[in-house]
Short mmCIF file of C-alpha atoms and ligand atoms in Angstrom, two decimals:
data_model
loop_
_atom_site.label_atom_id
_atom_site.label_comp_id
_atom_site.label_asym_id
_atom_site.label_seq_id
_atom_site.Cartn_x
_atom_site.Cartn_y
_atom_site.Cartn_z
CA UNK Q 1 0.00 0.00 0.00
CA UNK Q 2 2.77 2.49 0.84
CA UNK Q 3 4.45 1.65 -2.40
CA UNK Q 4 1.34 2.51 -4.63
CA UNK Q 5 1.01 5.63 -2.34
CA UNK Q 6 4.73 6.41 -2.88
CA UNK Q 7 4.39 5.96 -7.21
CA UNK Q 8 0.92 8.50 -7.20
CA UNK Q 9 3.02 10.77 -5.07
CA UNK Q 10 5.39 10.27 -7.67
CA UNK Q 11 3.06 10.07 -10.56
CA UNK Q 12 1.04 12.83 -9.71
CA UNK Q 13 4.42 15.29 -9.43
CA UNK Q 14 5.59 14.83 -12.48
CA UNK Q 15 2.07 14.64 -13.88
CA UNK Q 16 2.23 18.25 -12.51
CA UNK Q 17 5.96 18.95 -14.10
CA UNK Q 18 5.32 21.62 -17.11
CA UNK Q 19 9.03 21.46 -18.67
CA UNK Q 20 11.25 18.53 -18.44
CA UNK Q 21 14.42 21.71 -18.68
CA UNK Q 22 15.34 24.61 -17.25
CA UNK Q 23 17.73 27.06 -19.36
CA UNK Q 24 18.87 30.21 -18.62
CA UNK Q 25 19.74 32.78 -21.12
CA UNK Q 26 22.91 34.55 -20.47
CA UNK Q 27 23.11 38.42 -21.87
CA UNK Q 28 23.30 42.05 -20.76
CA UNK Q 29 26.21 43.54 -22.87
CA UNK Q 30 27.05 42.79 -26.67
CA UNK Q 31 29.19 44.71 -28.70
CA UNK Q 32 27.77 44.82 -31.93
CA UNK Q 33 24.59 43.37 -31.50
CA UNK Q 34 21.09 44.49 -30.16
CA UNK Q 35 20.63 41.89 -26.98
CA UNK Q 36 17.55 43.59 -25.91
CA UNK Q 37 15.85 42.35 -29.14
CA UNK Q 38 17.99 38.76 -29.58
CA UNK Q 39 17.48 37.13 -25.98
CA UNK Q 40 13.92 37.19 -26.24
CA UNK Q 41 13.63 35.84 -29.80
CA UNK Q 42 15.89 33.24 -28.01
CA UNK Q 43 13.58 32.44 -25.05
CA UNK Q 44 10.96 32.05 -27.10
CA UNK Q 45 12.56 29.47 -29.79
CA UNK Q 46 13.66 27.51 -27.05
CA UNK Q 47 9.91 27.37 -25.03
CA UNK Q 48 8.38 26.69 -28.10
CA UNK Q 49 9.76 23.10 -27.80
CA UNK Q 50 7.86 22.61 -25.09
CA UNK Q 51 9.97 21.01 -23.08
CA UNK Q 52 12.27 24.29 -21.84
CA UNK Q 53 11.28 26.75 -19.09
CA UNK Q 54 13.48 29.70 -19.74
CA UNK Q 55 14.90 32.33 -17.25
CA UNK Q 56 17.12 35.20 -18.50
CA UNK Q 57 20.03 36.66 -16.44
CA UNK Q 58 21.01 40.11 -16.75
CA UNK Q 59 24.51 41.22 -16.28
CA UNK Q 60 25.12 44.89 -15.11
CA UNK Q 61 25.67 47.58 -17.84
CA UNK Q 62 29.27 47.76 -19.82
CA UNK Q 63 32.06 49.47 -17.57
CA UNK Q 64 29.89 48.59 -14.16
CA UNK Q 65 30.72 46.93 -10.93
CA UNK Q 66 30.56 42.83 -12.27
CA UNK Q 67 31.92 41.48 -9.13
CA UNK Q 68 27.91 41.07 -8.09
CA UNK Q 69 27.31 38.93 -11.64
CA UNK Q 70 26.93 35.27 -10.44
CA UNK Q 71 24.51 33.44 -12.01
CA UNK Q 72 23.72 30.06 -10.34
CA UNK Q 73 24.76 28.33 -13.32
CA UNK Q 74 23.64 24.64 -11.58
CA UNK Q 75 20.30 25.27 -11.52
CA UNK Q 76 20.04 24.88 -14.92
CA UNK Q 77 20.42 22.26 -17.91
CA UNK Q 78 21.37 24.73 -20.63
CA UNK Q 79 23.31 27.59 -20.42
CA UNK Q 80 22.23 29.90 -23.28
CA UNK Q 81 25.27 32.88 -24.60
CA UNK Q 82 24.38 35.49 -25.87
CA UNK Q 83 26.48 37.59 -24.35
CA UNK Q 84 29.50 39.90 -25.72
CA UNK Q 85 30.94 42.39 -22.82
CA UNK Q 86 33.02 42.51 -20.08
CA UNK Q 87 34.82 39.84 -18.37
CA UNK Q 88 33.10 38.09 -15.60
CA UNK Q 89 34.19 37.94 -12.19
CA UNK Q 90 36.58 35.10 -11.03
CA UNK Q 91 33.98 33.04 -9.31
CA UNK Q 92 31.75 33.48 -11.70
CA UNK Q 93 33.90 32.19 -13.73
CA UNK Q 94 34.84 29.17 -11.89
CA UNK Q 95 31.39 28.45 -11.60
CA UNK Q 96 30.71 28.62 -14.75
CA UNK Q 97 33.70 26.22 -16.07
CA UNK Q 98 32.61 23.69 -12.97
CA UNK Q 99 28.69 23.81 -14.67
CA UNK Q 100 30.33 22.68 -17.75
CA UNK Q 101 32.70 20.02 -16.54
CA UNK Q 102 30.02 18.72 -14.13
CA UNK Q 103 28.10 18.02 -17.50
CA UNK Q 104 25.96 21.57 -18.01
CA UNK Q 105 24.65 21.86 -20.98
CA UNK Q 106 25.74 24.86 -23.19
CA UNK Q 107 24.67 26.98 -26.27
CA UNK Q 108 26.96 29.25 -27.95
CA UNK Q 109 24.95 31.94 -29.86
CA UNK Q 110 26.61 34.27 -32.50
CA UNK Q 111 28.93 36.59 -30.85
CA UNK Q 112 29.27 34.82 -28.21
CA UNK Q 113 32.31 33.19 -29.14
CA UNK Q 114 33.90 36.81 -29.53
CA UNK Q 115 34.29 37.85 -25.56
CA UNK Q 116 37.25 36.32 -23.49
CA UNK Q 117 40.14 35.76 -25.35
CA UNK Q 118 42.01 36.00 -22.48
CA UNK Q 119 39.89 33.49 -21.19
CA UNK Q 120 41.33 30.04 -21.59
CA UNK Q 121 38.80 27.56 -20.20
CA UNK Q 122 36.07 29.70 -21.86
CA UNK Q 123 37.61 29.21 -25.09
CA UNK Q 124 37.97 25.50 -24.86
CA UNK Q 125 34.62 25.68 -23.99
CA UNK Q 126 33.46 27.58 -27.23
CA UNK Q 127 35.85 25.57 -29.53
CA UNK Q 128 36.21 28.44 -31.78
CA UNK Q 129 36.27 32.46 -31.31
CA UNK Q 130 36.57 35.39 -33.17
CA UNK Q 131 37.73 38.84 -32.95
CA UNK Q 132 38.73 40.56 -29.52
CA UNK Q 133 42.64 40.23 -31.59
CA UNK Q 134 42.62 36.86 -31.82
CA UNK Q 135 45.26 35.61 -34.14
CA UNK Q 136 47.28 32.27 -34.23
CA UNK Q 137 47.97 32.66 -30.34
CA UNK Q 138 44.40 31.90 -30.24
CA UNK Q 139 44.52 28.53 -31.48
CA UNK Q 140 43.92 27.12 -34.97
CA UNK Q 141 41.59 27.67 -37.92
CA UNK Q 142 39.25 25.06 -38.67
CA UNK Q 143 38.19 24.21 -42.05
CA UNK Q 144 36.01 21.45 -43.78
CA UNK Q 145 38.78 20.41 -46.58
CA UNK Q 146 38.37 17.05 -48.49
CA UNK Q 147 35.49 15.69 -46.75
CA UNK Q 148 36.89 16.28 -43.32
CA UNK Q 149 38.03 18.83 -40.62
CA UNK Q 150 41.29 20.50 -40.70
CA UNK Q 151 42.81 22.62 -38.24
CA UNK Q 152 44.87 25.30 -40.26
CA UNK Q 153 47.98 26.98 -37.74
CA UNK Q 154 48.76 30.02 -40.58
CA UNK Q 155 48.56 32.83 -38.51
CA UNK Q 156 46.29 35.66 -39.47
CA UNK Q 157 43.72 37.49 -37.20
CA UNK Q 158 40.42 35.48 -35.93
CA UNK Q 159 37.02 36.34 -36.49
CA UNK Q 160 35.58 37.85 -39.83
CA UNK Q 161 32.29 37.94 -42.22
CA UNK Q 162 31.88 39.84 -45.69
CA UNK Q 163 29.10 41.05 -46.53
CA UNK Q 164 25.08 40.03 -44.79
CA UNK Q 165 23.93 37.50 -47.44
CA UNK Q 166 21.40 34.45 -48.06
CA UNK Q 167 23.57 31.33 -47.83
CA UNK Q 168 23.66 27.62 -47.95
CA UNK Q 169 24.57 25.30 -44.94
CA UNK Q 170 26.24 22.02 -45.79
CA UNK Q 171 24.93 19.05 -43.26
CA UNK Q 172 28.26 17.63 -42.53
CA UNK Q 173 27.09 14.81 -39.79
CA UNK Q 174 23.87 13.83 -40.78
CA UNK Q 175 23.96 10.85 -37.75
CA UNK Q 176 24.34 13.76 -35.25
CA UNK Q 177 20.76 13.64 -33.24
CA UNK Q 178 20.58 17.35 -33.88
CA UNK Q 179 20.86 16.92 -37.32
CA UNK Q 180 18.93 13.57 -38.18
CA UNK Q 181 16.74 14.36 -41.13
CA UNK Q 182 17.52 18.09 -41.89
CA UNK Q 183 18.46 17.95 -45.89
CA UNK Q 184 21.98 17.99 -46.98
CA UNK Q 185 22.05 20.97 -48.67
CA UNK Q 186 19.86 24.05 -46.94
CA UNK Q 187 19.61 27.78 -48.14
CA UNK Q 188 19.85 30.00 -44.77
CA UNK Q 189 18.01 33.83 -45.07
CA UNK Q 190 20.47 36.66 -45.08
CA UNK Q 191 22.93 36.51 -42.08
CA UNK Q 192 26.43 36.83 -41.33
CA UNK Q 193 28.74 34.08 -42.64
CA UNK Q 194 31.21 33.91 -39.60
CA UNK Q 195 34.51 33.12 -40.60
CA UNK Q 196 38.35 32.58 -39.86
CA UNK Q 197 37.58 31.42 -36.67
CA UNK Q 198 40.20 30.68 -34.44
CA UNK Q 199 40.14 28.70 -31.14
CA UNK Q 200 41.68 25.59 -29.29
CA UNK Q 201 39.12 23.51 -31.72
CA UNK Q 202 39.46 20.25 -29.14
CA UNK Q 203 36.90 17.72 -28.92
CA UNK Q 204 34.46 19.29 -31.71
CA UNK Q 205 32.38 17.81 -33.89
CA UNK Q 206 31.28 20.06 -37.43
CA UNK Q 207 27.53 19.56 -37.59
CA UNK Q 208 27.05 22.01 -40.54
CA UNK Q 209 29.37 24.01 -42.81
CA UNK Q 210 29.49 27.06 -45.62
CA UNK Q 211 31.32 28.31 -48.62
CA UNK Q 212 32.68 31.57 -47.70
CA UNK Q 213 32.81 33.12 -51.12
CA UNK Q 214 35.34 35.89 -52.24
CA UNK Q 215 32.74 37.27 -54.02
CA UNK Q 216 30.35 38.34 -50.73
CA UNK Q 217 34.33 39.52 -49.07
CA UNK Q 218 34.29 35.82 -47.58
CA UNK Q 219 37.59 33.37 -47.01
CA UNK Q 220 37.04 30.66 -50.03
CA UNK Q 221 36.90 28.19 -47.40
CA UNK Q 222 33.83 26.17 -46.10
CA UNK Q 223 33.37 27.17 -42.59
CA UNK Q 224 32.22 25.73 -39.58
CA UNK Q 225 28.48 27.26 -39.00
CA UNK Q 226 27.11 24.70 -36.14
CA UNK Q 227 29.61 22.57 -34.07
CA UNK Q 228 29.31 20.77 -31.09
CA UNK Q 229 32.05 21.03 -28.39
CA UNK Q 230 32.66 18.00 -25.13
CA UNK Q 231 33.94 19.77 -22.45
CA UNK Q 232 34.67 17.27 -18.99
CA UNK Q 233 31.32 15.85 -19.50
CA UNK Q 234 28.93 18.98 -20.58
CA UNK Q 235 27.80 19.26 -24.26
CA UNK Q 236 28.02 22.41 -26.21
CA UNK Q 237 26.05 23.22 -29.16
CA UNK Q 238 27.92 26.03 -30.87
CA UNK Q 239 25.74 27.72 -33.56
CA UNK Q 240 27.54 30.96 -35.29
CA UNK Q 241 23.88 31.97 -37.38
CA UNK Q 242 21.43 34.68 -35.92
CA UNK Q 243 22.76 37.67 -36.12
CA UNK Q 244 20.81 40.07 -34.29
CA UNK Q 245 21.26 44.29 -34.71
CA UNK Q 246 18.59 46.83 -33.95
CA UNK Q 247 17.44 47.06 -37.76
CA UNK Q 248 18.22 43.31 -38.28
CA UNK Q 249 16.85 40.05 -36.78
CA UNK Q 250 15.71 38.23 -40.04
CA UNK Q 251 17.91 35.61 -39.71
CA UNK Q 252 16.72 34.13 -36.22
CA UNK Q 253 13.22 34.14 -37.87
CA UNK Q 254 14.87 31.32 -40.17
CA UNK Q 255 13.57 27.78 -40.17
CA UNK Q 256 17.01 26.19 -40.52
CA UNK Q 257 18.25 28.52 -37.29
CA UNK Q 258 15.19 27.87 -35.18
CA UNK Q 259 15.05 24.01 -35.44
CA UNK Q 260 18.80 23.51 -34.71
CA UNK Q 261 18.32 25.71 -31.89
CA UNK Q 262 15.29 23.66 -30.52
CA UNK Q 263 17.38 20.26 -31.51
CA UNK Q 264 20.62 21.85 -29.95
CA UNK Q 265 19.32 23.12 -26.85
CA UNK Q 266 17.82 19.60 -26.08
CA UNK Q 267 20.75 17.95 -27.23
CA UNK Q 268 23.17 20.49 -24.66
CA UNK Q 269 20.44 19.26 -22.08
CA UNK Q 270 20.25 15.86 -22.34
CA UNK Q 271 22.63 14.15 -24.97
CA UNK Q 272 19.08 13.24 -27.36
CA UNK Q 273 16.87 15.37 -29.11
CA UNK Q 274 13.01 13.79 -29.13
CA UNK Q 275 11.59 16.47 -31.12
CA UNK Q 276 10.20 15.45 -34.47
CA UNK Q 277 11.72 16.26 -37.38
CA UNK Q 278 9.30 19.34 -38.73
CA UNK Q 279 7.56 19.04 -41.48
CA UNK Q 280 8.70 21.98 -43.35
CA UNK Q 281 12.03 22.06 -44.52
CA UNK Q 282 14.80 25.04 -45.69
CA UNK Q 283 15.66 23.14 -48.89
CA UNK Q 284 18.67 23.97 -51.27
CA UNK Q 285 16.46 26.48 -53.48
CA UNK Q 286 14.88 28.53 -50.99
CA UNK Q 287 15.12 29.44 -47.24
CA UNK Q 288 11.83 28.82 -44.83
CA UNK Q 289 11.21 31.75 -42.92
CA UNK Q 290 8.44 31.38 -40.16
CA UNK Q 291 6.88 34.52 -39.20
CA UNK Q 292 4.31 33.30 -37.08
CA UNK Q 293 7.75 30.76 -36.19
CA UNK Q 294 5.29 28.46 -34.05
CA UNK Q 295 5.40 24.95 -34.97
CA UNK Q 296 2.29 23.71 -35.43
CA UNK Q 297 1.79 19.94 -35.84
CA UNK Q 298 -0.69 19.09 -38.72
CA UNK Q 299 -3.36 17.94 -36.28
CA UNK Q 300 -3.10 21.49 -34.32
CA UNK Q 301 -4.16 23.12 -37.34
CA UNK Q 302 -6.35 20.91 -38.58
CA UNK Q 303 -7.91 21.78 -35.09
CA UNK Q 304 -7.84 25.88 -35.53
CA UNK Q 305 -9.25 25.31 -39.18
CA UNK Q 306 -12.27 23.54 -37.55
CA UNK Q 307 -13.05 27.03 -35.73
CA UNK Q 308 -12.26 28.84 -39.12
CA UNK Q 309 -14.94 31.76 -39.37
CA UNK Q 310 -14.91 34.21 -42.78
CA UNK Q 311 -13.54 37.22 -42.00
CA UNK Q 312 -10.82 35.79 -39.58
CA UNK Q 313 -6.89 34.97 -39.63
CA UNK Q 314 -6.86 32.45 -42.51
CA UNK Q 315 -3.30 31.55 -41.04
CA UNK Q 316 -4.58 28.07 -40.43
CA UNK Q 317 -5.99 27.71 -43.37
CA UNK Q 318 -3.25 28.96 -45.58
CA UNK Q 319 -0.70 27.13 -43.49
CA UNK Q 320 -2.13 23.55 -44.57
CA UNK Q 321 -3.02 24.61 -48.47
CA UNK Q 322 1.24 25.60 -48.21
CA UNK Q 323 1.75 21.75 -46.94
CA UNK Q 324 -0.27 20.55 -48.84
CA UNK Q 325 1.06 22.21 -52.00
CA UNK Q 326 4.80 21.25 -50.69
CA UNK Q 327 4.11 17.47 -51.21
CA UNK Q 328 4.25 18.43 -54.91
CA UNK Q 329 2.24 15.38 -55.96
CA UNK Q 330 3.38 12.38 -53.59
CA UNK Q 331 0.25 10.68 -53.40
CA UNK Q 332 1.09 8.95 -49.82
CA UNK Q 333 1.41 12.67 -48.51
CA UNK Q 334 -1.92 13.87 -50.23
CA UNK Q 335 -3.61 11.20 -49.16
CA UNK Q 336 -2.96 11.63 -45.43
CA UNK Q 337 -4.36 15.15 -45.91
CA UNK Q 338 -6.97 14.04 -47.90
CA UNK Q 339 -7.89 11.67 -44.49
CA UNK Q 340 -7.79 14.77 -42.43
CA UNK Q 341 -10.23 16.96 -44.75
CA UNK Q 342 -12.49 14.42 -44.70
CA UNK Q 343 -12.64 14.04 -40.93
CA UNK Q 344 -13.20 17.69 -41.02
CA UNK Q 345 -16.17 17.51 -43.09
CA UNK Q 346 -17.46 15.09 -41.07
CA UNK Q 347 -16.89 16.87 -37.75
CA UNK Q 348 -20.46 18.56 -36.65
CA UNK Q 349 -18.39 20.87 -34.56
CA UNK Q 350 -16.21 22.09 -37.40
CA UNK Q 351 -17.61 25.76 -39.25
CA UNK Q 352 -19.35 25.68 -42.10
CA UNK Q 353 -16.83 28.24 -43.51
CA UNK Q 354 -14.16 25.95 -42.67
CA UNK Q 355 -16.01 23.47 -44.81
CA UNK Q 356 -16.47 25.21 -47.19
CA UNK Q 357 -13.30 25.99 -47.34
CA UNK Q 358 -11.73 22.42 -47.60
CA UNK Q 359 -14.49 21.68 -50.15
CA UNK Q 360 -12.09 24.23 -52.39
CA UNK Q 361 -8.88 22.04 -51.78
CA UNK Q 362 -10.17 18.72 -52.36
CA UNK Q 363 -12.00 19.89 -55.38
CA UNK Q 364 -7.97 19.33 -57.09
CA UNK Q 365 -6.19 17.55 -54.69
CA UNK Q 366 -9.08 15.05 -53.91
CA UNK Q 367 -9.94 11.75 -54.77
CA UNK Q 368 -12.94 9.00 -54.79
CA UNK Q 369 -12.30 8.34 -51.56
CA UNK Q 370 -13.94 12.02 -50.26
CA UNK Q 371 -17.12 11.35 -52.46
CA UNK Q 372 -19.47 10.51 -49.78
CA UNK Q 373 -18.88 13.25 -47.66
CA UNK Q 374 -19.18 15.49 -50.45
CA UNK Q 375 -22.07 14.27 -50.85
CA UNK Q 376 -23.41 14.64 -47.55
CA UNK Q 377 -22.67 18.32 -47.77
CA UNK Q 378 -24.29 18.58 -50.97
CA UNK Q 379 -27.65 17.93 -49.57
CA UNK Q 380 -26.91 20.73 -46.96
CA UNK Q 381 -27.87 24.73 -48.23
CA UNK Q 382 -25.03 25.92 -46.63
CA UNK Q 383 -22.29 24.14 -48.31
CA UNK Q 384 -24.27 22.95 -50.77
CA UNK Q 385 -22.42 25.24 -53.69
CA UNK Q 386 -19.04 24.65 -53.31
CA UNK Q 387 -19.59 20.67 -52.08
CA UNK Q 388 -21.23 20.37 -55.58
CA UNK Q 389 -18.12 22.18 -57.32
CA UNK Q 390 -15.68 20.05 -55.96
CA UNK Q 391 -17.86 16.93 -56.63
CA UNK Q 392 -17.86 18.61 -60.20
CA UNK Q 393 -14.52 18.61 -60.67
CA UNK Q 394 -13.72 15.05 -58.98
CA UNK Q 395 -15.99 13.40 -61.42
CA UNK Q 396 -14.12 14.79 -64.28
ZN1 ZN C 1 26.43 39.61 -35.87
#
């Protein structure tokens, strides 16, 4: 009896548990970048997982007292950078090397492998920095020659991007859990191509790389974009996309940047990722941006296009003809839709605009298989009109 007591104790508190995570963004001061617009845009990618409740630490302003700037680091799974300033107190950061070692999970955002050089453990940490007159003291290059890594020791400074362009990330560990089923080949929105990076470089693992052209002021090299880093026994997922000014955040609103930020940050956590690989892809011809940036499984909208009223957001709506489009003809996919239309006709609870609606979309994506239904709404005056279209034009 005290057992069964003991597991609904247990039961029941995790039952209660909202996030599996706890991460804490990191930010305050950054040189070049607006981190009163980027560590929100953060939180929110990484709560959108659903499996991350994020806090965000403050540090004091640049050229103020950072003696009080101690974070408690162990309270957390994932330590989120984005952070670019001055250096942190001495305990602060010894605890924040100990997090690591003691296996803290770590996510190093965009510029924040450029504070520190002086640094060591922090750099080891990172893998790879730039600027802050880092040069071959720093460490080594590291490039993606031949099919593999190599750590160039040429000296020359650290840390460089040409020009803000739309580029394309090469999947260079496709096996990584962070990067199981993203394409090989994905077209990024316009960002800064970090290059010439220049660190320690032990114990990392190239997840993704790019062609820094000459002809956007880049190196001619493929550089590392995302990287993960062991550290005593935390995992760092290193991603150098999303750069972030006051006039500028495009590039965290990217598909390719948001899901390997989800994937990495439960990866730092936990050493798996469990999220689903999304639906909607960057592919090699264009990039995905998400505005709305929520991901929505199919069934979720399938459930706000139920409530679908004329004159209201048509987001739903819109969002499933764009999937639905996107399967370019693979029957299996259309079919599946197809399944979920149908239920949606059937559903007494769903809108008669909503119907209406779908009657549009299966009248050229439809098959036999949706006949009855349309039926059924043909004998109704309210969807009556475009039931009997789309009955039209499956007959032909
Ligand atoms: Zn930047």
């Amino acid at each position: 009896m005290k057992n069964i007591l003991i597991i609904c104790l247990v039961a029941l508190l995790f039952g209660c548990k909202q996030t599996e995570y706890k991460a804490l963004i990191v930010t305050g001061q950054n040189n070049a970048h607006a981190w009163e617009e980027s560590h929100p845009i953060l939180k929110k990618i990484i709560e959108n997982t659903g499996l991350f409740q994020v806090d965000v630490a403050i540090s004091p302003k640049k050229g103020e007292n950072m003696s009080t700037f101690s974070p408690e680091f162990k309270k957390y799974d994932v330590v989120v950078m984005d952070y670019d300033g001055d250096m942190w107190a001495p305990d602060t950061r010894k605890n924040f090397e100990q997090y690591v070692k003691n296996g803290g999970g770590v996510i190093v955002y965009h510029a924040a492998n450029n504070p520190f050089p002086e640094w060591k453990e922090y750099n080891k940490i990172t893998g790879l920095g730039g600027w802050g007159n880092r040069n071959e003291q720093s460490g080594p290059y590291l490039r993606w020659v031949d099919g593999a890594p190599k750590k160039m020791y040429n000296p020359g400074p650290g840390g460089s991007h040409g020009d803000r362009h739309a580029y394309v990330l090469t999947t260079r560990n496709e096996e990584h859990p962070i990067m199981k089923g993203f394409p090989k080949r994905w077209r990024h929105v316009r960002d800064e191509l970090y290059a010439e990076l220049r660190g320690p470089a032990e114990n990392v693992e190239v997840l993704a790389t790019a062609y820094s052209a000459p002809k956007t002021r880049g190196t001619g090299f493929h550089e590392p974009m995302l990287f993960t880093v062991k550290y005593g026994k935390g995992r760092v997922f290193h991603t150098t996309l999303g750069h972030v000014g006051v006039d500028d955040f495009i590039a965290t609103q990217c598909a390719g940047f948001i899901y390997t930020l989800q994937r990495g940050a439960e990866w730092a956590a936990s050493g798996k990722v469990t999220q689903p690989v999304p639906e909607d892809m960057p592919n090699v011809a264009i990039p995905l941006l998400l505005p709305g940036f929520k991901q929505y499984t199919l069934e979720k909208l399938f459930a706000l296009a139920r409530k679908y009223e004329v004159g209201k957001s048509e987001k739903p709506l819109s969002l499933i003809a764009e999937r639905i489009r996107k399967t370019k003809g693979d029957t299996g996919k259309i079919k599946e839709f197809e399944k979920q239309i149908i239920k949606l006709l059937e559903d007494e609870k769903a809108t008669t605009a909503s119907k209406n609606y779908f009657c549009r979309e299966l009248s050229w994506m439809g098959s036999q298989q949706a006949v009855p239904s349309l039926e059924k709404l043909a004998k109704n005056p309210a969807t009556k009109e475009m039931a009997e279209y789309a009955l039209f034009r499956l007959k032909k």
